[in-house]
Amino acid sequence: AFLQMNNNDFKLIVDSICWAFKHTDRVNSELGLEILQNFLEQVEQNSQVMEICYQQHFVSILQEIFYVLLDTFHKSGFKQQAKILMYMFSLVESNKLATPIFDLSKNPTIPSNKAFLRQHIVNLLASSFPNLLRVQIEAFVDGLFNSCGDVNQFRNQLRDFLVQLKEWSSQDNNELYHDEAQAQITQQKRLAVPGLVPGAHDNNMFD
């Protein structure tokens, strides 16, 4: 079905999905993120579809994900936001996107999608957070590219950046660490069951 769609069709879909995950209702927002993840994975299945869709909409989708990531009202969606950002960064880092995601006529000196995206995101964040040094932002963006093959490192990059923002510094940011907290609870429960984890109760063998 995607092969029969033109740019206007893709724009309608992208706009609708972005509206959903930017919704202030948690259920609608998280559903929108799930739909976006599925949409991006489907688009990747065909190089022609990727060219049609991403040439016009890749950057705008990425910007909208950064919008909700940086908005404290949408912190419950952090896990999915991070997953989508990592997926999109990896597409660029791995050169899977053969088509330019920027206007070559307006950016004739930019050699690659990665160079464009790095510059674009740095400029976007610098204008949004003038209190941050540009070198801080550049290090953050470089860190995202360098860690897009490791979900834990990538999430840490995002979290470290968020918590240094004054908009986040006074917030309860436990939701950013929800998965890690749940994993720790699960591990503690497993350790509490004798014999489930080898060696966990060896010290108490002769009590």
Short mmCIF file of C-alpha atoms in Angstrom, two decimals:
data_model
loop_
_atom_site.label_atom_id
_atom_site.label_comp_id
_atom_site.label_asym_id
_atom_site.label_seq_id
_atom_site.Cartn_x
_atom_site.Cartn_y
_atom_site.Cartn_z
CA ALA A 1 0.00 0.00 0.00
CA PHE A 2 2.89 2.39 0.76
CA LEU A 3 4.13 2.09 -2.84
CA GLN A 4 0.89 3.66 -4.06
CA MET A 5 1.18 6.66 -1.75
CA ASN A 6 2.54 10.09 -2.63
CA ASN A 7 4.16 12.71 -0.40
CA ASN A 8 0.81 14.22 0.61
CA ASP A 9 -0.41 10.83 1.74
CA PHE A 10 2.69 10.34 3.87
CA LYS A 11 2.34 13.83 5.29
CA LEU A 12 -1.20 13.08 6.43
CA ILE A 13 -0.07 9.87 8.14
CA VAL A 14 2.95 11.50 9.78
CA ASP A 15 0.94 14.49 10.99
CA SER A 16 -1.72 12.19 12.47
CA ILE A 17 0.84 10.05 14.28
CA CYS A 18 2.67 13.09 15.62
CA TRP A 19 -0.61 14.55 16.87
CA ALA A 20 -1.23 11.29 18.74
CA PHE A 21 2.10 11.00 20.55
CA LYS A 22 2.11 14.72 21.40
CA HIS A 23 -1.26 14.31 23.11
CA THR A 24 -1.27 15.16 26.82
CA ASP A 25 -3.30 12.04 27.58
CA ARG A 26 -0.82 9.32 28.53
CA VAL A 27 -2.67 6.47 26.82
CA ASN A 28 -3.04 8.33 23.52
CA SER A 29 0.56 9.53 23.62
CA GLU A 30 2.05 6.10 24.25
CA LEU A 31 -0.20 4.52 21.63
CA GLY A 32 1.00 7.13 19.14
CA LEU A 33 4.62 6.19 19.87
CA GLU A 34 3.86 2.50 19.30
CA ILE A 35 2.17 3.31 16.00
CA LEU A 36 5.14 5.43 14.94
CA GLN A 37 7.62 2.64 15.73
CA ASN A 38 5.59 0.21 13.62
CA PHE A 39 5.27 2.77 10.81
CA LEU A 40 9.03 3.37 10.67
CA GLU A 41 9.77 -0.35 10.60
CA GLN A 42 7.30 -0.86 7.77
CA VAL A 43 8.78 2.04 5.78
CA GLU A 44 12.25 0.51 6.06
CA GLN A 45 11.09 -2.65 4.28
CA ASN A 46 11.20 -0.95 0.88
CA SER A 47 13.97 1.36 -0.35
CA GLN A 48 11.62 3.25 -2.66
CA VAL A 49 9.20 3.93 0.17
CA MET A 50 12.08 5.04 2.39
CA GLU A 51 13.18 7.52 -0.25
CA ILE A 52 9.71 8.99 -0.72
CA CYS A 53 8.90 9.23 2.98
CA TYR A 54 12.20 10.07 4.65
CA GLN A 55 13.37 12.66 2.16
CA GLN A 56 10.50 14.87 3.27
CA HIS A 57 9.58 13.67 6.75
CA PHE A 58 12.56 12.08 8.52
CA VAL A 59 13.80 15.32 10.08
CA SER A 60 10.33 16.52 11.08
CA ILE A 61 9.56 13.18 12.78
CA LEU A 62 12.85 13.35 14.68
CA GLN A 63 12.13 16.91 15.77
CA GLU A 64 8.70 15.95 17.08
CA ILE A 65 10.17 13.06 19.09
CA PHE A 66 12.70 15.44 20.62
CA TYR A 67 9.79 17.78 21.41
CA VAL A 68 8.03 15.19 23.58
CA LEU A 69 11.30 13.88 25.01
CA LEU A 70 12.20 17.34 26.30
CA ASP A 71 8.67 18.04 27.54
CA THR A 72 8.25 16.99 31.17
CA PHE A 73 4.56 16.23 30.54
CA HIS A 74 5.55 13.24 28.38
CA LYS A 75 8.20 11.61 30.56
CA SER A 76 6.11 8.45 30.93
CA GLY A 77 6.90 7.69 27.28
CA PHE A 78 10.66 7.93 27.77
CA LYS A 79 11.36 4.25 27.03
CA GLN A 80 9.55 4.32 23.69
CA GLN A 81 10.87 7.77 22.80
CA ALA A 82 14.40 6.53 23.38
CA LYS A 83 13.75 3.40 21.31
CA ILE A 84 12.49 5.43 18.35
CA LEU A 85 15.33 7.95 18.54
CA MET A 86 17.91 5.16 18.73
CA TYR A 87 16.32 3.48 15.71
CA MET A 88 16.39 6.69 13.68
CA PHE A 89 19.94 7.59 14.69
CA SER A 90 21.10 4.08 13.76
CA LEU A 91 19.55 4.41 10.30
CA VAL A 92 21.70 7.48 9.71
CA GLU A 93 24.82 6.18 11.48
CA SER A 94 24.76 2.94 9.47
CA ASN A 95 24.14 4.73 6.16
CA LYS A 96 20.96 2.75 5.52
CA LEU A 97 19.39 5.94 4.21
CA ALA A 98 20.73 6.27 0.69
CA THR A 99 18.60 9.31 -0.10
CA PRO A 100 19.42 12.74 1.38
CA ILE A 101 17.13 13.78 4.23
CA PHE A 102 17.90 17.45 3.52
CA ASP A 103 17.66 19.86 0.60
CA LEU A 104 20.95 19.60 -1.29
CA SER A 105 20.35 22.90 -3.06
CA LYS A 106 20.19 24.72 0.28
CA ASN A 107 23.05 22.78 1.87
CA PRO A 108 25.55 22.15 -0.95
CA THR A 109 28.57 21.88 1.36
CA ILE A 110 27.13 19.22 3.70
CA PRO A 111 28.61 15.85 2.73
CA SER A 112 26.22 13.39 4.38
CA ASN A 113 22.97 12.80 6.25
CA LYS A 114 24.93 12.34 9.45
CA ALA A 115 26.72 15.67 9.09
CA PHE A 116 23.43 17.42 8.36
CA LEU A 117 21.53 15.78 11.21
CA ARG A 118 24.30 16.50 13.71
CA GLN A 119 24.36 20.17 12.76
CA HIS A 120 20.57 20.42 12.67
CA ILE A 121 20.02 18.90 16.11
CA VAL A 122 22.83 20.90 17.68
CA ASN A 123 21.32 24.13 16.31
CA LEU A 124 17.84 23.09 17.41
CA LEU A 125 18.91 22.36 20.99
CA ALA A 126 21.15 25.41 21.19
CA SER A 127 18.24 27.68 20.28
CA SER A 128 15.93 25.89 22.73
CA PHE A 129 18.38 25.92 25.65
CA PRO A 130 20.55 29.04 25.40
CA ASN A 131 21.84 28.46 28.94
CA LEU A 132 23.78 25.39 27.75
CA LEU A 133 27.19 25.68 26.18
CA ARG A 134 27.34 24.64 22.55
CA VAL A 135 30.18 22.25 23.35
CA GLN A 136 27.85 20.47 25.83
CA ILE A 137 25.21 20.03 23.17
CA GLU A 138 27.71 18.84 20.58
CA ALA A 139 29.05 16.24 23.01
CA PHE A 140 25.50 15.06 23.69
CA VAL A 141 24.62 14.68 20.01
CA ASP A 142 27.92 12.93 19.26
CA GLY A 143 27.17 10.61 22.17
CA LEU A 144 23.82 9.69 20.64
CA PHE A 145 25.45 8.70 17.37
CA ASN A 146 28.20 6.77 19.15
CA SER A 147 25.80 4.84 21.40
CA CYS A 148 22.94 4.11 18.98
CA GLY A 149 23.94 0.45 18.89
CA ASP A 150 23.53 -0.02 22.64
CA VAL A 151 20.14 0.69 24.21
CA ASN A 152 21.46 1.15 27.75
CA GLN A 153 24.19 3.58 26.74
CA PHE A 154 21.77 5.46 24.50
CA ARG A 155 19.22 5.85 27.30
CA ASN A 156 21.94 7.02 29.65
CA GLN A 157 22.97 9.69 27.16
CA LEU A 158 19.41 10.96 27.01
CA ARG A 159 18.87 10.85 30.78
CA ASP A 160 22.15 12.60 31.55
CA PHE A 161 21.18 15.41 29.20
CA LEU A 162 17.63 15.75 30.54
CA VAL A 163 18.52 15.93 34.22
CA GLN A 164 20.96 18.78 33.64
CA LEU A 165 18.19 20.95 32.17
CA LYS A 166 16.69 23.41 34.64
CA GLU A 167 13.20 22.42 33.47
CA TRP A 168 13.90 18.90 34.71
CA SER A 169 16.14 19.56 37.71
CA SER A 170 13.24 20.13 40.13
CA GLN A 171 11.12 17.27 38.77
CA ASP A 172 10.56 13.77 40.08
CA ASN A 173 12.42 11.88 37.37
CA ASN A 174 11.90 8.33 38.63
CA GLU A 175 9.99 7.43 35.46
CA LEU A 176 13.20 7.86 33.48
CA TYR A 177 14.63 4.92 35.43
CA HIS A 178 11.47 2.80 35.53
CA ASP A 179 12.86 -0.16 33.59
CA GLU A 180 16.03 -0.32 35.65
CA ALA A 181 14.04 -0.12 38.89
CA GLN A 182 11.70 -2.91 37.75
CA ALA A 183 14.67 -5.07 36.74
CA GLN A 184 16.22 -4.57 40.17
CA ILE A 185 12.98 -5.53 41.93
CA THR A 186 12.67 -8.64 39.75
CA GLN A 187 16.26 -9.64 40.52
CA GLN A 188 15.72 -9.14 44.25
CA LYS A 189 12.65 -11.39 44.11
CA ARG A 190 14.61 -14.05 42.27
CA LEU A 191 17.44 -13.89 44.80
CA ALA A 192 14.92 -14.32 47.62
CA VAL A 193 13.83 -17.72 46.29
CA PRO A 194 16.24 -20.48 47.48
CA GLY A 195 17.79 -22.41 44.61
CA LEU A 196 16.43 -20.16 41.85
CA VAL A 197 19.71 -18.30 41.39
CA PRO A 198 22.76 -20.61 41.79
CA GLY A 199 25.05 -19.52 44.60
CA ALA A 200 22.72 -16.80 45.88
CA HIS A 201 22.22 -18.52 49.25
CA ASP A 202 25.55 -20.30 49.62
CA ASN A 203 26.57 -18.16 52.60
CA ASN A 204 23.57 -19.41 54.53
CA MET A 205 24.07 -23.08 53.68
CA PHE A 206 25.14 -24.14 57.17
CA ASP A 207 23.11 -21.65 59.23
#
